[in-house]
mmCIF file of C-alpha atoms and ligand atoms in Angstrom:
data_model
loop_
_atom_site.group_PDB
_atom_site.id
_atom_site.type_symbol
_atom_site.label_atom_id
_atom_site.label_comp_id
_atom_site.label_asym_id
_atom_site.label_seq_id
_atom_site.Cartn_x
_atom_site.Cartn_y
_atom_site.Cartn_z
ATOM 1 C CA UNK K 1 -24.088 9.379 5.678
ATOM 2 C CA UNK K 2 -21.242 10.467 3.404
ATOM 3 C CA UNK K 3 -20.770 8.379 0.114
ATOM 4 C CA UNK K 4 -17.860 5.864 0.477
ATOM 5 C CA UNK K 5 -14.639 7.055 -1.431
ATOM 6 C CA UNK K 6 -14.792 4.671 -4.894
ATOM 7 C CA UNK K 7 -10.847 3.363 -4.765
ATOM 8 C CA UNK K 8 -9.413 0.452 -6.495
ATOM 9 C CA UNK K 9 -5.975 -0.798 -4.137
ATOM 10 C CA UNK K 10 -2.871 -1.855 -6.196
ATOM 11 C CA UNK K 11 -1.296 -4.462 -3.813
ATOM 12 C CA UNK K 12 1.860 -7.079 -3.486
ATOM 13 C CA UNK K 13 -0.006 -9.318 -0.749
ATOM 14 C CA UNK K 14 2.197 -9.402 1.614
ATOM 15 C CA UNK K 15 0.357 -9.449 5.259
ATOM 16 C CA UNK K 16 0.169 -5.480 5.677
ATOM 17 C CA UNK K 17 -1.354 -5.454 1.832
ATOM 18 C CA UNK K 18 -4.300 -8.194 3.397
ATOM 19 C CA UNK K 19 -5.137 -5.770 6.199
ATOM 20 C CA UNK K 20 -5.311 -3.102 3.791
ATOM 21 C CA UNK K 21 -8.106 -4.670 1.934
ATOM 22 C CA UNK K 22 -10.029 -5.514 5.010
ATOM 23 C CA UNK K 23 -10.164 -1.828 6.080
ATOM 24 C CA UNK K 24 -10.835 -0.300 2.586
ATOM 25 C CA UNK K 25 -13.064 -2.953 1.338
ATOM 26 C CA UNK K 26 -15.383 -1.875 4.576
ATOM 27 C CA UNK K 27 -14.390 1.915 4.449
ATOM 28 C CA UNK K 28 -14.901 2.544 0.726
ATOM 29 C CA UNK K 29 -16.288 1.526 -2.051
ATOM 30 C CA UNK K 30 -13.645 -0.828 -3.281
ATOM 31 C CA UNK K 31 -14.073 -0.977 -7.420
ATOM 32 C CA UNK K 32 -11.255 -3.534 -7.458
ATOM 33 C CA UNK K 33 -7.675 -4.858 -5.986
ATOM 34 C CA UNK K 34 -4.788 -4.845 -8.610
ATOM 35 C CA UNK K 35 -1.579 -6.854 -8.016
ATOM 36 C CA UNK K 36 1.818 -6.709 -8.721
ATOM 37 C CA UNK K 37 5.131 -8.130 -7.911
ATOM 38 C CA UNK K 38 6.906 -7.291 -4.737
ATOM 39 C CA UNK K 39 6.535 -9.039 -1.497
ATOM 40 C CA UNK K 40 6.525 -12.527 -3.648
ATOM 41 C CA UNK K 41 6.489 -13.330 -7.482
ATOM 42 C CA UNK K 42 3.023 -11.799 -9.150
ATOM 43 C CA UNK K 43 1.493 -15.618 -8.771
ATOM 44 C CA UNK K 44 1.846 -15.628 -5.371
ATOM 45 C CA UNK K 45 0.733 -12.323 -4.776
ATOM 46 C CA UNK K 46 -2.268 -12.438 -7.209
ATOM 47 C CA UNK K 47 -3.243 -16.013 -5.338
ATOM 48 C CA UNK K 48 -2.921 -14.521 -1.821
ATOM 49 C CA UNK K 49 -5.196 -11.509 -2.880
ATOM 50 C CA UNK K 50 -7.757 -14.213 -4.211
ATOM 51 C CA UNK K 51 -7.176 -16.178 -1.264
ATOM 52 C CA UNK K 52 -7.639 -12.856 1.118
ATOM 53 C CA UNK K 53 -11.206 -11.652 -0.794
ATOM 54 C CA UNK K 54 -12.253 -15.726 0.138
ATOM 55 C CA UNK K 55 -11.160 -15.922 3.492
ATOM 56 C CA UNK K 56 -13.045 -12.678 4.426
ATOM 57 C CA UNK K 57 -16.331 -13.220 2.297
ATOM 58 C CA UNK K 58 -15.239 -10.125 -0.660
ATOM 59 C CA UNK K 59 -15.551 -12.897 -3.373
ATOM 60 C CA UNK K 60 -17.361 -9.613 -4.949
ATOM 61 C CA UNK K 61 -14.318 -7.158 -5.510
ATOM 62 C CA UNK K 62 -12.657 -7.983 -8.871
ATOM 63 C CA UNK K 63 -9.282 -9.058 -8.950
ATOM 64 C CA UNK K 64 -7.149 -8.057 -11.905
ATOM 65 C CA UNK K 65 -2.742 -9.059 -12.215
ATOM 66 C CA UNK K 66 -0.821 -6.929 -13.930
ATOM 67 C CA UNK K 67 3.041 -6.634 -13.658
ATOM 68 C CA UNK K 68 5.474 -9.297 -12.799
ATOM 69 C CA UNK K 69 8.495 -7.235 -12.907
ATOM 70 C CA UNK K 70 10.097 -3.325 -12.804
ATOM 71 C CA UNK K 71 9.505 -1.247 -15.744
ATOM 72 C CA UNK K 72 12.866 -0.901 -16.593
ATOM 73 C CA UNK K 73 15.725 -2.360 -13.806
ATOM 74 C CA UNK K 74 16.318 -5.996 -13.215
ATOM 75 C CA UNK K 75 13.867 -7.133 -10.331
ATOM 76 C CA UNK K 76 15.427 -7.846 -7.280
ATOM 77 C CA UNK K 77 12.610 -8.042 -5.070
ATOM 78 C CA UNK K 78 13.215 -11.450 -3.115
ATOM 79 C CA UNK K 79 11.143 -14.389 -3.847
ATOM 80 C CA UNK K 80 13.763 -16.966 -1.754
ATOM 81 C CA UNK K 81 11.395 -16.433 1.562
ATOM 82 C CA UNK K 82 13.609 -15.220 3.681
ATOM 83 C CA UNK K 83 11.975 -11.695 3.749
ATOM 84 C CA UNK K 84 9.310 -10.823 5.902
ATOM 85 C CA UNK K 85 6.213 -12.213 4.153
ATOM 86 C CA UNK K 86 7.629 -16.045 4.022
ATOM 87 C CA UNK K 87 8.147 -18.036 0.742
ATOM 88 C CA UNK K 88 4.223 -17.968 -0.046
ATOM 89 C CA UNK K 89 4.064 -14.382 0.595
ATOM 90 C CA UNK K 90 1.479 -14.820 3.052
ATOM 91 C CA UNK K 91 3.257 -17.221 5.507
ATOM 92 C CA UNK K 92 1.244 -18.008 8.781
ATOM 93 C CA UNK K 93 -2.348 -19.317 8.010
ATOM 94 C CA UNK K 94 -3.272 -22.533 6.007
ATOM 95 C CA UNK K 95 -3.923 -21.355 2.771
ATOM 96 C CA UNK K 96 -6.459 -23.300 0.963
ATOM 97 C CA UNK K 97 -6.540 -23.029 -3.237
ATOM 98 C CA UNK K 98 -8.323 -20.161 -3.970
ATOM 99 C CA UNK K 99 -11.251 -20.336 -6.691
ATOM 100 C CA UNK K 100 -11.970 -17.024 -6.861
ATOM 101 C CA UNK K 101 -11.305 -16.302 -10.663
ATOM 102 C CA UNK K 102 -9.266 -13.381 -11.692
ATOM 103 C CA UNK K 103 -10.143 -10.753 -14.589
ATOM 104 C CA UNK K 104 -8.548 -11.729 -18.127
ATOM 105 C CA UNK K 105 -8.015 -7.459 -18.268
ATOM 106 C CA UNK K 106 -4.155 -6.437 -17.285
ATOM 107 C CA UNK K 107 -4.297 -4.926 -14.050
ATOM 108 C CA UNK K 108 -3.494 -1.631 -16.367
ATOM 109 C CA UNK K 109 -5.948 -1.480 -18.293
ATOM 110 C CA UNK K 110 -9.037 -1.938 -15.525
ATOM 111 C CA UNK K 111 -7.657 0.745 -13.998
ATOM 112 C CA UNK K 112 -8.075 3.406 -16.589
ATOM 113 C CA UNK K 113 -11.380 1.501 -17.852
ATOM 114 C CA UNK K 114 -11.878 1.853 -14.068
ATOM 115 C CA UNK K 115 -11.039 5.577 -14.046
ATOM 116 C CA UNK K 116 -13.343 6.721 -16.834
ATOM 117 C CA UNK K 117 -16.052 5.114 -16.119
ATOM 118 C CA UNK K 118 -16.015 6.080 -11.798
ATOM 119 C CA UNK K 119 -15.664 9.700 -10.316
ATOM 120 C CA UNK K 120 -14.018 10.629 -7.757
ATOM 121 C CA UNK K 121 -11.711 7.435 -8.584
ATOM 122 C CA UNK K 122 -9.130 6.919 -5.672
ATOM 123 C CA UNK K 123 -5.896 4.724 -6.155
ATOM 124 C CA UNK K 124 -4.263 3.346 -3.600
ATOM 125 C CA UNK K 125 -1.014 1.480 -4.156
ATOM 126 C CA UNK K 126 0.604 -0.561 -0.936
ATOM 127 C CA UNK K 127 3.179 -2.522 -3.525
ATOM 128 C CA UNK K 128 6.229 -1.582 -5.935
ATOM 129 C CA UNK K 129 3.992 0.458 -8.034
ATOM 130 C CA UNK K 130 4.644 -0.475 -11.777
ATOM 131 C CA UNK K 131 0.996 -0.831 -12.399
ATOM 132 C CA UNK K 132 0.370 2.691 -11.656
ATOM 133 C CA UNK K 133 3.331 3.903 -13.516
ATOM 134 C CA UNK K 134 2.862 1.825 -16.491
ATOM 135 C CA UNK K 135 -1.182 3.015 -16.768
ATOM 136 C CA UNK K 136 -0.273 6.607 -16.571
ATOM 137 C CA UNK K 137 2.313 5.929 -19.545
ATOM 138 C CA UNK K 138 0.189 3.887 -21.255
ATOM 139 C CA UNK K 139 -2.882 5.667 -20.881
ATOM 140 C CA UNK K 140 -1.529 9.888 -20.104
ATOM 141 C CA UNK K 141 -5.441 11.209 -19.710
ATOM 142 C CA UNK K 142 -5.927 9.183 -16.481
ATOM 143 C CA UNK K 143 -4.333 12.142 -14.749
ATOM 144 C CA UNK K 144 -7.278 14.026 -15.444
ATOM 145 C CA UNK K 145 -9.626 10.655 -14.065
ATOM 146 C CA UNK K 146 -7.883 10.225 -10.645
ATOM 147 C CA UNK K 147 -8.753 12.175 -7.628
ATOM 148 C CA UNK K 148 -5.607 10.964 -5.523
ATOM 149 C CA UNK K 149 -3.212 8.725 -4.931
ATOM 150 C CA UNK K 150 -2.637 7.836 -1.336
ATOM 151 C CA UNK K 151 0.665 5.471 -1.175
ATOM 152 C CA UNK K 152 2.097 3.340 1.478
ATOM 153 C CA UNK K 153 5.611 4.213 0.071
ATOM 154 C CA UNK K 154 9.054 6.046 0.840
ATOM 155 C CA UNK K 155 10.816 7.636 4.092
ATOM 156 C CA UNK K 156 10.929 11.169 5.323
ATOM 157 C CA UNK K 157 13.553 9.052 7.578
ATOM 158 C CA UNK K 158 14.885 5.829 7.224
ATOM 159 C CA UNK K 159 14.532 2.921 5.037
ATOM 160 C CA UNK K 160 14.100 -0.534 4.839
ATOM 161 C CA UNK K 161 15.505 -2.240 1.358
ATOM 162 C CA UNK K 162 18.588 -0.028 1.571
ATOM 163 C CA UNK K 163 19.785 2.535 4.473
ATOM 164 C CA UNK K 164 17.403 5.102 2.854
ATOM 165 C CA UNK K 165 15.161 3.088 0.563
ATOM 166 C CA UNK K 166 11.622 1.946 1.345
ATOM 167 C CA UNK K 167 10.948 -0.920 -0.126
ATOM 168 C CA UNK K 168 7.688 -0.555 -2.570
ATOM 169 C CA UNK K 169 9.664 2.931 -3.798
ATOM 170 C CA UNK K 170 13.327 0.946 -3.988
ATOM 171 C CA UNK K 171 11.430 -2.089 -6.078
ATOM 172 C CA UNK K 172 10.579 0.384 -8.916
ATOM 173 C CA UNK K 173 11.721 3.748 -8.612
ATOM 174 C CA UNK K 174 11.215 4.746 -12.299
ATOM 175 C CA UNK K 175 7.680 3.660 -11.616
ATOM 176 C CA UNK K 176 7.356 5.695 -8.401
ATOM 177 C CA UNK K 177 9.020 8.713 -10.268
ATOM 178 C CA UNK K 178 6.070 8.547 -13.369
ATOM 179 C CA UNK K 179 3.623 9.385 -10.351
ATOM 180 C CA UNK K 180 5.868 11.750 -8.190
ATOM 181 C CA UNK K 181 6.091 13.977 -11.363
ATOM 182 C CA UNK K 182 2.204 13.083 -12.935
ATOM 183 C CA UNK K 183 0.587 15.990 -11.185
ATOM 184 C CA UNK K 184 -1.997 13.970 -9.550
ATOM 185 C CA UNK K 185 -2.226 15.001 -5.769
ATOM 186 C CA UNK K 186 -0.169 12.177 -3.737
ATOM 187 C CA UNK K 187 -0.731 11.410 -0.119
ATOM 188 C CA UNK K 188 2.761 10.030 0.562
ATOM 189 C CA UNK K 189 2.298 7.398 3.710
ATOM 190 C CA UNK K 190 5.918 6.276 4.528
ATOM 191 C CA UNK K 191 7.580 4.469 7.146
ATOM 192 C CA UNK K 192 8.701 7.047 9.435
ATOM 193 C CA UNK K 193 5.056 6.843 10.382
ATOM 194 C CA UNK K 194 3.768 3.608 9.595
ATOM 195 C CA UNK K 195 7.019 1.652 12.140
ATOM 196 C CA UNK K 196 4.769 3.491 14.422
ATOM 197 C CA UNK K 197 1.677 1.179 14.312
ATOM 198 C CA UNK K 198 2.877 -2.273 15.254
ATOM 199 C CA UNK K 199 0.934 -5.243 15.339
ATOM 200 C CA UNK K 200 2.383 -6.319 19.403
ATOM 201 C CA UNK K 201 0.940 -9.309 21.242
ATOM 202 C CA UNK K 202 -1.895 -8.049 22.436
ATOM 203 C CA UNK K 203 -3.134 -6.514 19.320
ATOM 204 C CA UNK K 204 -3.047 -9.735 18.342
ATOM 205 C CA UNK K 205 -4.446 -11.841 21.047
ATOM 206 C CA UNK K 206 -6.905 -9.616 20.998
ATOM 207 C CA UNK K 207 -7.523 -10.254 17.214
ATOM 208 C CA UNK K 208 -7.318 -14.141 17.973
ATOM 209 C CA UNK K 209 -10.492 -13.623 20.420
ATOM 210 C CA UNK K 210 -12.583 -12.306 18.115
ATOM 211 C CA UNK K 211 -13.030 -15.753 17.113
ATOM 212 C CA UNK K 212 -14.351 -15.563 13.573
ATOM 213 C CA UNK K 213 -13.019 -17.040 10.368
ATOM 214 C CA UNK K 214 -11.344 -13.948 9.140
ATOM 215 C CA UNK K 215 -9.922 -12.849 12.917
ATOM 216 C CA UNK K 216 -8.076 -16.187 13.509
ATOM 217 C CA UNK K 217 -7.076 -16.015 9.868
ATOM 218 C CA UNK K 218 -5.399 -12.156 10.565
ATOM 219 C CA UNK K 219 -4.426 -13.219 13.772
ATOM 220 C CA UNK K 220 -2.143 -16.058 11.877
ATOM 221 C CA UNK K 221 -0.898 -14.151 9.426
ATOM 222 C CA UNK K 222 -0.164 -11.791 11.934
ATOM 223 C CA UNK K 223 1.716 -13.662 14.216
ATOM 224 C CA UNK K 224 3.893 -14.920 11.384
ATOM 225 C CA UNK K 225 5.147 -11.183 9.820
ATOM 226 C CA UNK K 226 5.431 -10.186 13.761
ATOM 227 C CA UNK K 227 7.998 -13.095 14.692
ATOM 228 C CA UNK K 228 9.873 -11.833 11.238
ATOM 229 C CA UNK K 229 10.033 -8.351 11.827
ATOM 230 C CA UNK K 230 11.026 -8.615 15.284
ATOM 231 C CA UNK K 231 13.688 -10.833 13.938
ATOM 232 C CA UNK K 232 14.420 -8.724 11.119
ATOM 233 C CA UNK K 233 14.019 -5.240 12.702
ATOM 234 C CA UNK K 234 13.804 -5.729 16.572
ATOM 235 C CA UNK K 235 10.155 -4.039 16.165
ATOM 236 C CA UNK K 236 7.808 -4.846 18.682
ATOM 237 C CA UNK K 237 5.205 -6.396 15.857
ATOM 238 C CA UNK K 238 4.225 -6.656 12.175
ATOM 239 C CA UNK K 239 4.215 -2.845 10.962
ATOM 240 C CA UNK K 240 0.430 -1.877 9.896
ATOM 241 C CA UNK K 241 2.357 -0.419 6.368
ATOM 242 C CA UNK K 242 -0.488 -0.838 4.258
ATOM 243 C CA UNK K 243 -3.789 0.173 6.315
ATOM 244 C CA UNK K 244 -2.669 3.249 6.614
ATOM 245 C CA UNK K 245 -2.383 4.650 3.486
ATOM 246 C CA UNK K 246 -6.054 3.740 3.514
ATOM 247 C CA UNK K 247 -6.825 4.963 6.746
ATOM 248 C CA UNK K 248 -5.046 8.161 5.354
ATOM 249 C CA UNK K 249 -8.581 8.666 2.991
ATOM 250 C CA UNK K 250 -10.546 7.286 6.202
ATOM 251 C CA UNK K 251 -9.955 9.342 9.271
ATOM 252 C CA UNK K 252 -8.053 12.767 8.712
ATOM 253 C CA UNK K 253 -7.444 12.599 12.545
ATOM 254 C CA UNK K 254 -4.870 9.447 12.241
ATOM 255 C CA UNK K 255 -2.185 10.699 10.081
ATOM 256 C CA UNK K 256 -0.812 14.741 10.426
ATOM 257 C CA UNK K 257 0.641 15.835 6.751
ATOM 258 C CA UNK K 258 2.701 18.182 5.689
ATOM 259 C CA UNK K 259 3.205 19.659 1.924
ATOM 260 C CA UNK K 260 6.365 19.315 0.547
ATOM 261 C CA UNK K 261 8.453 18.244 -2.970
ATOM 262 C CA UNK K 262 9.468 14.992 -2.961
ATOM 263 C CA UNK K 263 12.125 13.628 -5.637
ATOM 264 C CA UNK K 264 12.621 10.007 -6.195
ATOM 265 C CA UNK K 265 16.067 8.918 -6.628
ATOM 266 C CA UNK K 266 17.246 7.110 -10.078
ATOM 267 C CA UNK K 267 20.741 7.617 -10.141
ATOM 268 C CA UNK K 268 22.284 7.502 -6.353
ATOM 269 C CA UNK K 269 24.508 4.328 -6.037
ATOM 270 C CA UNK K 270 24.086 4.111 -2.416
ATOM 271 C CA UNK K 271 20.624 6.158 -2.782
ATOM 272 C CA UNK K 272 18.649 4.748 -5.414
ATOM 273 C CA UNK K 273 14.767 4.396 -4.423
ATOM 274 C CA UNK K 274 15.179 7.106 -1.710
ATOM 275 C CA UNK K 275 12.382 9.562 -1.120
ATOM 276 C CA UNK K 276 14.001 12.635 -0.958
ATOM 277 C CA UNK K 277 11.571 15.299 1.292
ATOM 278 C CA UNK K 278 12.298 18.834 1.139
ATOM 279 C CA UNK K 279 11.825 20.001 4.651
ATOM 280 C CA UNK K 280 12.706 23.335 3.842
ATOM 281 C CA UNK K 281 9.624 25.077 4.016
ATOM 282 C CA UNK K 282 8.373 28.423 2.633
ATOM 283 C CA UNK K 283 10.078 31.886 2.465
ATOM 284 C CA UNK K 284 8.401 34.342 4.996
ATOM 285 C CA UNK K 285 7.897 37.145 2.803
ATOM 286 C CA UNK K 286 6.705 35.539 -0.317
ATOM 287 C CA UNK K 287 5.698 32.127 0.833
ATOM 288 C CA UNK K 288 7.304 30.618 -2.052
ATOM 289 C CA UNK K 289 8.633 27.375 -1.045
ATOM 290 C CA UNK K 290 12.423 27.466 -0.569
ATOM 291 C CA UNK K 291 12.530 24.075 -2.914
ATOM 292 C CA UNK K 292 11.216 23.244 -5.835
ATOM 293 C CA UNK K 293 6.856 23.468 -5.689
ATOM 294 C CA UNK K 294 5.664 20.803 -3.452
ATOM 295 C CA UNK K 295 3.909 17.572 -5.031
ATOM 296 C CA UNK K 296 2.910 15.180 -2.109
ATOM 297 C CA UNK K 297 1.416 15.911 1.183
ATOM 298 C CA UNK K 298 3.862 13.764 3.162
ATOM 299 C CA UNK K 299 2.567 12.072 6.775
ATOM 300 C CA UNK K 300 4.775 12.831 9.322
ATOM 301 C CA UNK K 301 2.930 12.069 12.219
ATOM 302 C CA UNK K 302 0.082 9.192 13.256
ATOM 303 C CA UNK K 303 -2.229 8.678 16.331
ATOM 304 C CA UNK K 304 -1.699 4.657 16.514
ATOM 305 C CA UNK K 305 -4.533 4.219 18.812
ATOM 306 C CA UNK K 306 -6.916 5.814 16.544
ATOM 307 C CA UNK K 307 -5.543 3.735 13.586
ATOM 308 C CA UNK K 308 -6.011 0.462 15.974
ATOM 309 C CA UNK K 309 -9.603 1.481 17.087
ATOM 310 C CA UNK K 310 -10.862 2.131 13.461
ATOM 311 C CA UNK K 311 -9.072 -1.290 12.291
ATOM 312 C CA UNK K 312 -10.070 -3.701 15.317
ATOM 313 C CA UNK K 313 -13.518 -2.244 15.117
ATOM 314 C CA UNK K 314 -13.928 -3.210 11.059
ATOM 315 C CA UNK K 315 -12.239 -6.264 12.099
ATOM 316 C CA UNK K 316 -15.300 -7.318 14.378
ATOM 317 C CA UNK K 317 -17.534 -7.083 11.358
ATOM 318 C CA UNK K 318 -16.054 -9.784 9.198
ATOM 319 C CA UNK K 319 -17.116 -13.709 9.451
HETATM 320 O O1 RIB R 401 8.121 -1.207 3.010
HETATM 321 C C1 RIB R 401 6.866 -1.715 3.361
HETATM 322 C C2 RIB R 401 6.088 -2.112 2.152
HETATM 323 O O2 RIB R 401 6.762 -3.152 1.450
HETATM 324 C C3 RIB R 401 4.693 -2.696 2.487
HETATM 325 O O3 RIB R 401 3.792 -2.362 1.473
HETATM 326 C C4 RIB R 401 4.936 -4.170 2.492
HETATM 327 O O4 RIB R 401 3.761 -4.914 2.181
HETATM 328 C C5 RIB R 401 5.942 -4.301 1.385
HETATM 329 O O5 RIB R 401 5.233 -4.297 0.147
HETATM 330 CA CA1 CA R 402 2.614 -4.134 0.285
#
């Protein structure tokens, strides 16, 4: 039996971020979930993270908040509700007061404490990813402490917050650029893959059957993001966004990558936030790549019914 990957997850709960917990705090060893602004205000997402670890019985994992806003633009990340997570950012069950406590340590700071004191460290961010960008700032010798960064973030295609914008990349772009250019190797989960693995009715009903605590809970929350991004998007059910830039560390059979440079746009007026993937390959006589040197291994391809198989079956083994 292989050691479990030590990661700590950097999330905006948000639905997708709560599945993302329950499949790496199962499939790794989970040294702690950061949160940050994004899907809701950092309150809301810092109580639905406490709220998740309850529900599913990982009172254990420490929970640490850090940033409530972009590094440097205006935040315009909506908090009005009318978005796909609801106004409590985790619309759909009955959310109870959490009394889980919270670290008094920034989000920031646990994870470079984090990073020197684990090997192999892992960082996973599913949100607008400030935290990240500010600790690598704040702290420049983490580069040498992380292992990778696997990211639910970006497009090789199309985007979400804007025609080419995803959103976690659009909601801080100078944050996404600080790891894009940090050297540390990136897997780059976007949604030209992750619109692929949709949460449809009978994902869910057979969630809902399971029965337990934490089933009917993700069955709930489910059901709510579904309804909103088959309003919002005509999709068939709630995209599995942030699972799968865990599974990406799981199961190298459920995402394909490819290497490539990818540039974050600051300056675009219609293309701020985009992910901009050169596709253009290497030369064939030198194999230099025709861009600039890659920096991400980008997904570009996912076996859904692997991803579901892996994430049902982890489901089954919560109360
Ligand atoms: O664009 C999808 C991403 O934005 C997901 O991480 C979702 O939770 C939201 O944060
Ligand atoms: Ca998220």
């Amino acid at each position: 039996m292989t050691a479990k990957i030590p990661a700590i997850i950097d999330c905006d709960p948000g639905h997708d971020d709560v599945m993302g917990i329950l499949l790496g705090a199962r499939t790794m060893d989970l040294k702690g979930i950061t949160t940050v602004f994004g899907n809701a205000s950092l309150p809301k997402t810092t109580k639905n993270a406490r709220y998740a670890v309850e529900v599913a019985g990982l009172e254990h994992i420490p929970i640490a908040a850090g940033y409530d806003r972009p590094l440097l633009r205006e935040d315009e990340s909506a908090d009005d509700g009318a978005g796909a997570h609801g106004k409590t950012g985790l619309d759909g069950p009955v959310i109870h007061e959490p009394t889980v406590p919270i670290l008094e340590e920034h989000a920031v700071d646990f994870i470079y404490r984090t990073a020197k004191e684990t090997e192999n460290l892992h960082l996973i961010p599913v949100g607008p990813m400030t935290n990240i960008g500010a600790a690598i700032r704040r702290y420049p010798d983490i580069v040498d402490h992380i292992t990778e960064i696997s990211l639910m973030g970006g497009s090789t295609t199309m985007g979400n917050a804007t025609a080419v914008a995803e959103f976690n990349i659009w909601a801080d772009a100078e944050a996404a650029h600080i790891i894009f250019t940090s050297g540390i190797p990136i897997k780059m989960v976007g949604l030209n893959v992750t619109r692929q693995v949709n949460a449809t009715p009978a994902y869910r009903k057979q969630i809902r059957d399971m029965g337990s605590r934490t089933a009917v809970a993700v069955a709930d929350m489910l059901d709510f993001y579904s309804e909103r991004l088959k309003i919002l998007y005509g999709l068939p059910g709630g995209s599995m966004h942030d699972p799968l830039a865990v599974a990406a560390l799981i199961d190298p059979n459920i995402l394909t990558f490819e290497s490539m440079h990818v540039a974050i746009e600051l300056a675009g007026t219609n293309t701020y936030g985009m992910t901009v993937c050169d596709y253009r390959g290497r030369r064939t006589d030198t194999g230099e790549p025709r861009g600039e040197k890659p920096n991400a291994e980008v997904a570009v391809a996912v076996d859904a019914d692997r991803f579901w198989k892996l994430f049902l079956d982890i489901l089954q083994t919560y109360p």
